[in-house]
Coordinates of C-alpha atoms in Angstrom, one line a residue:
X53 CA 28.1 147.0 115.5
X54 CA 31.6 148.5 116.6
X55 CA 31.6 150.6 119.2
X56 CA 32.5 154.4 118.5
X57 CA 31.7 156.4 121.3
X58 CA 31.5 153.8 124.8
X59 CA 34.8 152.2 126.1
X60 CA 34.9 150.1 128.8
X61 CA 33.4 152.6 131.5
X62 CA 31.2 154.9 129.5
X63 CA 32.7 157.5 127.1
X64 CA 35.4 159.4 127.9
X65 CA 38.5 161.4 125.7
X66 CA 40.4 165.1 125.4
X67 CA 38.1 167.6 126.6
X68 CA 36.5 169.7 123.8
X69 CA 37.6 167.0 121.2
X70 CA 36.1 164.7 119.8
X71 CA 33.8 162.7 121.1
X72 CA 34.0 164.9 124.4
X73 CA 32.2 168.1 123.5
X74 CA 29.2 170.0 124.0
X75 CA 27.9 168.6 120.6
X76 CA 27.9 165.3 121.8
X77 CA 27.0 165.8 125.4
X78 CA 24.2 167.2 124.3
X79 CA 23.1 164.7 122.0
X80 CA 23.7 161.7 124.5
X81 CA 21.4 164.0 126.4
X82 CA 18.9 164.0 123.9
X83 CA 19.4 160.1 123.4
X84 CA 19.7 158.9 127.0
X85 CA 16.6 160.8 127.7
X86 CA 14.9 159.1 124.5
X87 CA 15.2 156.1 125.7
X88 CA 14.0 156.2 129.3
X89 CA 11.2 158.6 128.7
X90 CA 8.9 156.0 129.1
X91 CA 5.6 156.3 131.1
X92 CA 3.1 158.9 132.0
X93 CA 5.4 160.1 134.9
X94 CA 7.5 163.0 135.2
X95 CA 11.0 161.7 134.5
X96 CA 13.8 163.0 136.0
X97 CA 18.2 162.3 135.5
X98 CA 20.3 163.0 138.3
X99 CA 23.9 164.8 137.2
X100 CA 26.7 164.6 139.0
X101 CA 30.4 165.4 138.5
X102 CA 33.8 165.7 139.8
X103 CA 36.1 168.8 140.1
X104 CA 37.4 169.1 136.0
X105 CA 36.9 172.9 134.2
X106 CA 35.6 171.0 132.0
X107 CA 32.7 169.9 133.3
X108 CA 30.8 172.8 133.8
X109 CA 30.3 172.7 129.9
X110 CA 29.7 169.2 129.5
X111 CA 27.1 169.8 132.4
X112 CA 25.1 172.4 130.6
X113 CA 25.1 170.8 127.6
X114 CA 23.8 167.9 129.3
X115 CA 21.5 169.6 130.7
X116 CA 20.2 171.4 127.0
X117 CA 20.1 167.8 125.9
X118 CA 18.2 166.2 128.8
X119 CA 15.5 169.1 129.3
X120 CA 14.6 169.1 125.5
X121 CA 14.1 165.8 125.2
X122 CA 11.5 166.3 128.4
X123 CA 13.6 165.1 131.2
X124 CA 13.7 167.3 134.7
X125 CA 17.3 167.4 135.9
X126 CA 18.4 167.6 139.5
X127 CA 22.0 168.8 139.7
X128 CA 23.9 167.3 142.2
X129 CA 27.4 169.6 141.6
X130 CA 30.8 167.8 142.8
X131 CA 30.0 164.2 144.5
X132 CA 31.3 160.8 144.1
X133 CA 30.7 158.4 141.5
X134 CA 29.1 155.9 143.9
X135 CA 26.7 159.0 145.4
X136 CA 25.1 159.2 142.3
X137 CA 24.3 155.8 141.9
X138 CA 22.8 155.7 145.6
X139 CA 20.8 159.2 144.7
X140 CA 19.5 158.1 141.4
X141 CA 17.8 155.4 143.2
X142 CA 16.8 157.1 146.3
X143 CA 15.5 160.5 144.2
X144 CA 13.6 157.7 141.9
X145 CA 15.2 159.2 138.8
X146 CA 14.9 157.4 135.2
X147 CA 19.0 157.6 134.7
X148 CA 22.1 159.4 136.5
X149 CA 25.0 160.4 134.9
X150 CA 28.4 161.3 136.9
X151 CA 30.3 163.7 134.5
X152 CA 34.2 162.2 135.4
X153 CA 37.0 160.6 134.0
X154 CA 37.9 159.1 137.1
X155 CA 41.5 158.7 137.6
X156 CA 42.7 160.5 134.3
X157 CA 44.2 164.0 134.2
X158 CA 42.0 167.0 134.1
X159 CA 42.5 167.2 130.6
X160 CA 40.3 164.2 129.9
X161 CA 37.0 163.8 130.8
X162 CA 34.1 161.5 130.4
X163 CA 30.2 161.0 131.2
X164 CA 28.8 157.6 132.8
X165 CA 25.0 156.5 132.9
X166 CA 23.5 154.5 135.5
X167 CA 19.6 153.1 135.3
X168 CA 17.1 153.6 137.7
X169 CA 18.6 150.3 139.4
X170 CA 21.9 152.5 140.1
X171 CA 23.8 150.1 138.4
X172 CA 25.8 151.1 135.3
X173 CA 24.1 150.7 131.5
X174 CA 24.4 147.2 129.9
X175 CA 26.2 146.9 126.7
X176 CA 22.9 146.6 124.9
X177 CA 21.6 150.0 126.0
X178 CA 24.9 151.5 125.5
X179 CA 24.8 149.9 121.7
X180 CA 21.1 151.5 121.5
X181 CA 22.2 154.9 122.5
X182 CA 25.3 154.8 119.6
X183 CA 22.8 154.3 116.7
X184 CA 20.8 157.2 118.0
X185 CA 23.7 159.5 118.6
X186 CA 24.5 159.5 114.9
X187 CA 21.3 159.6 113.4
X188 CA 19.3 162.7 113.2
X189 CA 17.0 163.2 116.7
X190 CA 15.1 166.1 116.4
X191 CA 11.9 164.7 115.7
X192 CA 12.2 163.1 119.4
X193 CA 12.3 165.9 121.4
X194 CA 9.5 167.1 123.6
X195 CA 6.6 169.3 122.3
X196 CA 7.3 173.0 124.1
X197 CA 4.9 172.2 127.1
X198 CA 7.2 169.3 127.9
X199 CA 10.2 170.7 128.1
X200 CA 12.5 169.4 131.3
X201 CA 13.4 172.0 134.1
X202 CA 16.4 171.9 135.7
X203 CA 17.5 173.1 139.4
X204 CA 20.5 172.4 141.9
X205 CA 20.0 170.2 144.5
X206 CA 21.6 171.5 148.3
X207 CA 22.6 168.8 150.8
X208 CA 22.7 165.7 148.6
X209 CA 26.0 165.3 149.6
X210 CA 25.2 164.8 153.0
X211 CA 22.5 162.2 152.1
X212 CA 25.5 160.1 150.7
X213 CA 27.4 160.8 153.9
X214 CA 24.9 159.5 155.9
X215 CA 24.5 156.7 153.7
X216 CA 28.2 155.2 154.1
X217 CA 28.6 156.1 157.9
X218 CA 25.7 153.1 158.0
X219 CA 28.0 151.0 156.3
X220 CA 30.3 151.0 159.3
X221 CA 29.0 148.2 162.0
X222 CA 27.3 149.9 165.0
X223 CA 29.6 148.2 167.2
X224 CA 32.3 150.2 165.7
X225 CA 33.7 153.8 165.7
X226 CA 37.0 155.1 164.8
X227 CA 37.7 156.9 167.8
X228 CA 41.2 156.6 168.5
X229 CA 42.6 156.5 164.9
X230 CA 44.5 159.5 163.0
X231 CA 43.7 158.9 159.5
X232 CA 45.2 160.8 156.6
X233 CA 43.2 161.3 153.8
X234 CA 43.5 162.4 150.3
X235 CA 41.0 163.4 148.4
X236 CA 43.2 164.0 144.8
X237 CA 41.1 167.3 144.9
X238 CA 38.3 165.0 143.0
X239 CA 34.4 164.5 144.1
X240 CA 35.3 163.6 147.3
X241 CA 36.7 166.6 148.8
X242 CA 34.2 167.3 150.9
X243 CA 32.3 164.6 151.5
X244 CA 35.3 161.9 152.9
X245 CA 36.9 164.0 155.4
X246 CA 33.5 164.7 157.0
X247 CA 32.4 161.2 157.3
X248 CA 35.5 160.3 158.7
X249 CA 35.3 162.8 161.3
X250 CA 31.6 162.2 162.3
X251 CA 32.4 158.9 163.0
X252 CA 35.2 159.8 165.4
X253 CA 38.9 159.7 163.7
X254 CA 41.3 162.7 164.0
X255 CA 41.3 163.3 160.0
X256 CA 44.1 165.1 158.2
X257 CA 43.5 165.8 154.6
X258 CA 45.2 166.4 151.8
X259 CA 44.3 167.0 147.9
X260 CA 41.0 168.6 149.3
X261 CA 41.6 172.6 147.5
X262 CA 40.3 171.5 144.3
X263 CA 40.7 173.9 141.3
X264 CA 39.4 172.6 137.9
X265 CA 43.2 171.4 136.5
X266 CA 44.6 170.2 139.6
X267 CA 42.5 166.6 140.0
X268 CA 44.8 163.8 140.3
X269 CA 47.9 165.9 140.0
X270 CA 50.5 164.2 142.1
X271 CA 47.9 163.0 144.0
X272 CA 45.2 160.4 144.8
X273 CA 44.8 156.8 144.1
X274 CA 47.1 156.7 141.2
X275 CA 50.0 159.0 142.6
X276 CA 49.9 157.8 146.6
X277 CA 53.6 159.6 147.2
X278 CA 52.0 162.7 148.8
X279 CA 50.2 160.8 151.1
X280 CA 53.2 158.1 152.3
X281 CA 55.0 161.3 153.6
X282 CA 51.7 162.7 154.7
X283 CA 51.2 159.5 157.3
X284 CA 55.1 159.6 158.1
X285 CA 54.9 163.4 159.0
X286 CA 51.7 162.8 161.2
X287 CA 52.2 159.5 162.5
X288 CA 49.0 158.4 161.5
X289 CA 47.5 155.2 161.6
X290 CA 46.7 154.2 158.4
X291 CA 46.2 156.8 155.1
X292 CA 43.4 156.4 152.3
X293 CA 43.9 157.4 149.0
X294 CA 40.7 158.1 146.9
X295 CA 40.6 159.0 142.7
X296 CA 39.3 161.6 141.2
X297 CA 35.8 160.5 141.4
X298 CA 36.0 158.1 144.1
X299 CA 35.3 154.9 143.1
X300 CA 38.3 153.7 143.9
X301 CA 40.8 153.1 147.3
X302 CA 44.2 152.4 147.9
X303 CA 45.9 152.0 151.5
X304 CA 48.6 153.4 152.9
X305 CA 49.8 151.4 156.5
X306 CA 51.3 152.9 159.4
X307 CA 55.1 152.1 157.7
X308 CA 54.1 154.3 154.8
X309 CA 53.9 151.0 152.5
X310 CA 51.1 151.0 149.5
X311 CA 48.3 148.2 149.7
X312 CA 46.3 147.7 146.7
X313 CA 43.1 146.6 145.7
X314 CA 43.6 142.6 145.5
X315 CA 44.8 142.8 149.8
X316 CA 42.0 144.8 150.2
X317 CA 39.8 142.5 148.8
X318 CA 41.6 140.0 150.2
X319 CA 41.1 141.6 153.7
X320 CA 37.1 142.0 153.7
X321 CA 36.7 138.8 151.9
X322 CA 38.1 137.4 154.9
X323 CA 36.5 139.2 157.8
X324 CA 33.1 139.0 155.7
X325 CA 33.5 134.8 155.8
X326 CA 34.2 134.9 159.3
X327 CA 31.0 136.8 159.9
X328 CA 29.2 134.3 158.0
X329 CA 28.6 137.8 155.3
X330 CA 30.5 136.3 152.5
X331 CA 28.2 135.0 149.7
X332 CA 29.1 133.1 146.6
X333 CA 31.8 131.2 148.5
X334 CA 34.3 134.2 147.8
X335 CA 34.9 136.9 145.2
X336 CA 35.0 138.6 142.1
X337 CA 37.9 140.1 140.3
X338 CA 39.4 140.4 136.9
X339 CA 42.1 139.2 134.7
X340 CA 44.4 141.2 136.0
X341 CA 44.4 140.2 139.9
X342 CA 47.3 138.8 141.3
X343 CA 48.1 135.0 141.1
X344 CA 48.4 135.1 145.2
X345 CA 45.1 136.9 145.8
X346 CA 43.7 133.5 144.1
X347 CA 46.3 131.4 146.2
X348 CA 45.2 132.7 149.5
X349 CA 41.6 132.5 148.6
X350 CA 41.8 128.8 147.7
X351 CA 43.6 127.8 151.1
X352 CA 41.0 129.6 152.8
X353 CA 38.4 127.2 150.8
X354 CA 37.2 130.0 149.1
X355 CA 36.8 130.9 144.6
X356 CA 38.6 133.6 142.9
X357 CA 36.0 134.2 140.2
X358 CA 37.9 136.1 136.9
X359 CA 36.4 138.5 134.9
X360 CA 37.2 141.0 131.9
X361 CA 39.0 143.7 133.4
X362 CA 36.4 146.9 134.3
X363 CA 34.3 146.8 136.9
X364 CA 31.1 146.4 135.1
X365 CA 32.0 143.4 134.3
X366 CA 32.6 142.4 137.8
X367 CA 29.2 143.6 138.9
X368 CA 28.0 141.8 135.9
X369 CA 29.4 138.8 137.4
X370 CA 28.4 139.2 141.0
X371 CA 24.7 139.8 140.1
X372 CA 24.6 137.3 138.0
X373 CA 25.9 134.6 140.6
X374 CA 25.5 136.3 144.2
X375 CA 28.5 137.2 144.7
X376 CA 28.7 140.4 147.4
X377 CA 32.0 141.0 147.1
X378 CA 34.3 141.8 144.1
X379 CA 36.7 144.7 142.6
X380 CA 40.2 145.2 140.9
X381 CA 44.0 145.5 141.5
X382 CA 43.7 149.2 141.1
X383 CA 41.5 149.9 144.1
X384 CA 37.7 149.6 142.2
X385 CA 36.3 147.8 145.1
X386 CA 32.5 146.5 145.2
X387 CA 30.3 145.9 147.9
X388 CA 26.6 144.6 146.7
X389 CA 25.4 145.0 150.1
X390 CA 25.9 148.6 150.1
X391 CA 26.0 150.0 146.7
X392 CA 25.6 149.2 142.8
X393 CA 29.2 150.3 141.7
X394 CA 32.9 150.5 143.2
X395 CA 32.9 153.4 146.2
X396 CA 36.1 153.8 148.0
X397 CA 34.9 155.5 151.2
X398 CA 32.7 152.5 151.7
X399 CA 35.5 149.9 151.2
X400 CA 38.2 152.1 153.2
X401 CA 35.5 151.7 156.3
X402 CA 35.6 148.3 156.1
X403 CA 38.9 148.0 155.8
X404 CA 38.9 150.5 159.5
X405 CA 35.9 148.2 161.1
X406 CA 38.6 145.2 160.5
X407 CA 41.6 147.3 162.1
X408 CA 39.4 148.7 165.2
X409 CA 38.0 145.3 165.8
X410 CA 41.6 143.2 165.8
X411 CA 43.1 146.3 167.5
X412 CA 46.0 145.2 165.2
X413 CA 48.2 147.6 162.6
X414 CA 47.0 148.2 159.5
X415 CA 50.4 146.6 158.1
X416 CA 49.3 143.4 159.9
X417 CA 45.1 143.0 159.2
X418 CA 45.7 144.3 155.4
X419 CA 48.6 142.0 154.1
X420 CA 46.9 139.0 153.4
X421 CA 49.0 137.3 150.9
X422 CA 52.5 137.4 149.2
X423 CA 52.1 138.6 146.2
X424 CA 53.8 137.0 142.7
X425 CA 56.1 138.7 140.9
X426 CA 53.7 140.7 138.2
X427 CA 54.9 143.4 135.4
X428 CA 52.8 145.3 133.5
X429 CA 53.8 147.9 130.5
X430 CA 51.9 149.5 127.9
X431 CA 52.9 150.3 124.4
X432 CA 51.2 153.2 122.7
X433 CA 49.8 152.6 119.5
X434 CA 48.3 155.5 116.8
X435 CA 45.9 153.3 114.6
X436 CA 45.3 149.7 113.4
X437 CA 45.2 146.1 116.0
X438 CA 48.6 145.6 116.7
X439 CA 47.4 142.0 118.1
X440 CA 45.8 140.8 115.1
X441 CA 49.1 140.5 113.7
X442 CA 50.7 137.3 113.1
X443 CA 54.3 138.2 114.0
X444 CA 52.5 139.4 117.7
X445 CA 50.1 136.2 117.8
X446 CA 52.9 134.2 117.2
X447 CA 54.9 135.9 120.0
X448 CA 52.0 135.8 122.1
X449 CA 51.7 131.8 121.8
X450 CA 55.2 130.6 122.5
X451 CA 55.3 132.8 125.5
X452 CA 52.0 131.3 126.8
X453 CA 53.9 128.1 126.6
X454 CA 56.6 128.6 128.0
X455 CA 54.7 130.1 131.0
X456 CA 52.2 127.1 131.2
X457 CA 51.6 126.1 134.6
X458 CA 54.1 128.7 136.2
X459 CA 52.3 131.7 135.7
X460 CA 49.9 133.7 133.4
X461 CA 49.6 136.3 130.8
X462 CA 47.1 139.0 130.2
X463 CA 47.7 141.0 127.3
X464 CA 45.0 143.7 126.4
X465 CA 44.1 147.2 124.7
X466 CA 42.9 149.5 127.1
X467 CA 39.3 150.7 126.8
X468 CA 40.0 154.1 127.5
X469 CA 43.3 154.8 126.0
X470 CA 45.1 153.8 122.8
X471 CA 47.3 151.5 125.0
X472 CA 48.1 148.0 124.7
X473 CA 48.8 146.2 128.3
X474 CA 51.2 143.7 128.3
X475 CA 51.4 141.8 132.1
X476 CA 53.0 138.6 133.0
X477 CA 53.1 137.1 136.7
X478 CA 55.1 133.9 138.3
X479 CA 57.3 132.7 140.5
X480 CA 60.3 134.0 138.6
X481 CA 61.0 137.5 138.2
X482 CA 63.8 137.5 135.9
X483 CA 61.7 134.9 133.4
X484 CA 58.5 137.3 133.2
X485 CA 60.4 140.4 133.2
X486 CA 62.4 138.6 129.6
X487 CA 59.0 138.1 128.4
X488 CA 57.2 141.2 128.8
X489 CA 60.3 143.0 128.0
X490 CA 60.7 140.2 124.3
X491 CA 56.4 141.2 123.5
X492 CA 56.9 144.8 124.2
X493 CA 59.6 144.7 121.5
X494 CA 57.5 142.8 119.1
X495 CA 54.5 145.1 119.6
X496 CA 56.7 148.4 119.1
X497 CA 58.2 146.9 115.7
X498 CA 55.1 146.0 114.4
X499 CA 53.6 149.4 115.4
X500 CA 56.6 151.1 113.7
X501 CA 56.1 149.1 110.9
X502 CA 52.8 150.1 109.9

């Protein structure tokens, strides 16, 4: 069955179009709350969101859909992704659902489910929910005395602070560091700055005055500019850059330089081996990880384990083989030992335990490996599979030859976009940039064609 509504992190698109409105909010309500009303208990979803206008209506149509098909819902308000999975297992709840599209404009939005386990749906139950969402419900909801109540929960939020302050060794506080923080006026807002403080660093914030369009605008994970001059103008020690719902990390050092998610990973993998902490004799990434995050693993003895890119995939992969560690390039950074899903407060304390215990710059403990040369473009497409066509299979094969044994090539659509991602990586700059540049061209023609 092709998928219609999911992508590759739960469904997401242009608020109040299709598939992003009330309508179906409502009805993944209905569906979601089909299929885990199972039991003589009282079930219960936990909701969450981030700081989109838009999700006060997706949230209350949620909430219609949830309630009549018998569920109680506990609304958590604005909280990170990673909270909710931690409070849909500590509250006991059936399902959670964070109301985000992450690192996308305010524009977009999107709602992901998590199972009682915390962990994210698996493509079967995401395949069960689609055939319900188009067929006709009704006869499922709850008889009148069953009908779901719903309330606000207060101080959630500082359940989930509590919850990654443990995460930080107890032989470790970060007295003595000035960190600069921003929040990309996303989930986090609140909740990052305090934990930060409560655990002893002089905090300066930015992207914390959220105000329903402004979420990742020029700021966060995915625009870090703000916050290099932030830790230039305030001399502080190292800056963290969260998305808009959290899940995700990027570093800035004390020079003002950007560090990404394969030297994070890189980093903890590291300092997690040396502790004798690592399990399945290294990590988990995807297809899109550097080349030299997989060279520096190897001399240090340990695997570079490859998965489709999205980080379900990598949790996929860790549970299924013990892995403990695992994330992507863009900052999605796992930790199994603390959490079912990527949460970038938790990985950013790691990252500090590292620096406080070396006493070394951040420049020095978070630059693992020099990375190889790697491009990535996208070409936007309107309709059809560009890469089914045999002009762009062609082109894809002779440049897979020619970089045989020098490098790789990774060429995707994205799952939440109508984008196809063309990256090459190797040794030599001027030879990947040709190639992306030569499949780019190929891609646009045939696009233009059809």
């Amino acid at each position: 069955m092709t998928r219609r509504y999911f992508g590759t992190d739960g469904i997401r698109g242009h608020s109040n179009v299709f598939p992003m409105t009330p309508d179906l909010a409502m009805r993944v309500g209905i569906a979601v709350g089909t299929i885990f009303r199972n039991g003589s208990h009282r079930h219960r979803v936990v909701i969450g969101k981030d700081t989109r206008l838009s999700g006060y209506m997706l949230e209350n149509a949620m909430v219609a859909g949830f309630t009549a098909a018998g569920l109680d819902v506990f609304l958590l308000g604005p909280i990170p992704t990673p909270a909710v999975a931690m409070l849909t297992r500590s509250l006991r709840a059936d399902v959670g659902v964070m109301i985000s599209a992450s690192h996308n404009p305010y524009e977009d939005n999107g709602i992901k489910l998590f199972g009682p386990d915390g962990y994210k749906l698996s493509d079967e139950l995401e395949m069960q929910i689609e055939e319900l969402l188009d067929k006709d419900m009704y006869t499922q909801l709850a008889k009148s005395a069953d009908i779901g109540r719903a309330k606000r929960v207060e101080g959630d939020i500082y359940r989930y602070i509590e919850h990654a302050k443990r995460t930080l060794p107890r032989d470790v506080t970060l007295h003595g560091l000035r960190i600069a923080i921003d929040c990309a006026n996303g989930a986090a807002y609140k909740v990052a700055p305090l934990a930060l403080w409560e655990l002893g660093a002089d905090v300066v914030t930015i992207g914390n005055e959220p105000n329903g369009t402004n979420i990742n605008l020029d700021c966060g994970s995915t625009s870090p500019s703000a916050l290099q001059r932030k830790v230039h103008e305030v001399r502080a020690d190292i800056g963290i850059a969260l998305d808009g719902d959290a899940d995700r990390v990027i570093i800035v050092d004390e020079r003002g330089e950007i560090i990404d998610g394969d030297q994070l990973m890189a980093a903890i993998a590291e300092s997690w081996a040396e502790d004798g902490k690592l399990r399945g004799d290294g990590i988990v990434a995807t297809i899109m990880s550097n080349l030299g995050l997989e060279r520096f693993l190897d001399g240090k003895g340990l695997q570079l384990a490859r998965t489709k890119v999205g980080d379900r995939y990598v949790v996929e992969h860790m549970r299924n083989h013990d892995f403990n560690v695992g994330g992507e390039q863009s900052g999605h950074i796992v930790l199994s030992d603390f959490g079912t899903t990527g949460d970038g407060l938790v990985a950013a304390l790691q990252i500090l335990a590292r620096v406080k215990r070396l006493d070394l710059p951040v420049s020095e403990v978070c630059r693992r490996f020099e990375p190889v040369p790697q491009i990535l473009k996208n070409v936007r497409y309107a309709g059809g599979k560009p890469l089914e066509d045999i002009i762009v299979r062609q082109a894809i094969a002779d440049a897979e030859q020619e970089l045989s044994g020098k490098g790789r090539l990774v060429i995707r659509p994205s799952g939440t976009e109508p984008l196809i991602r063309v990256m090459a990586e190797g040794d030599d700059r001027d030879q990947i940039e040709r190639i992306v540049g030569e499949l780019i061209g190929v891609i646009s023609n045939v696009r233009s064609a059809a």
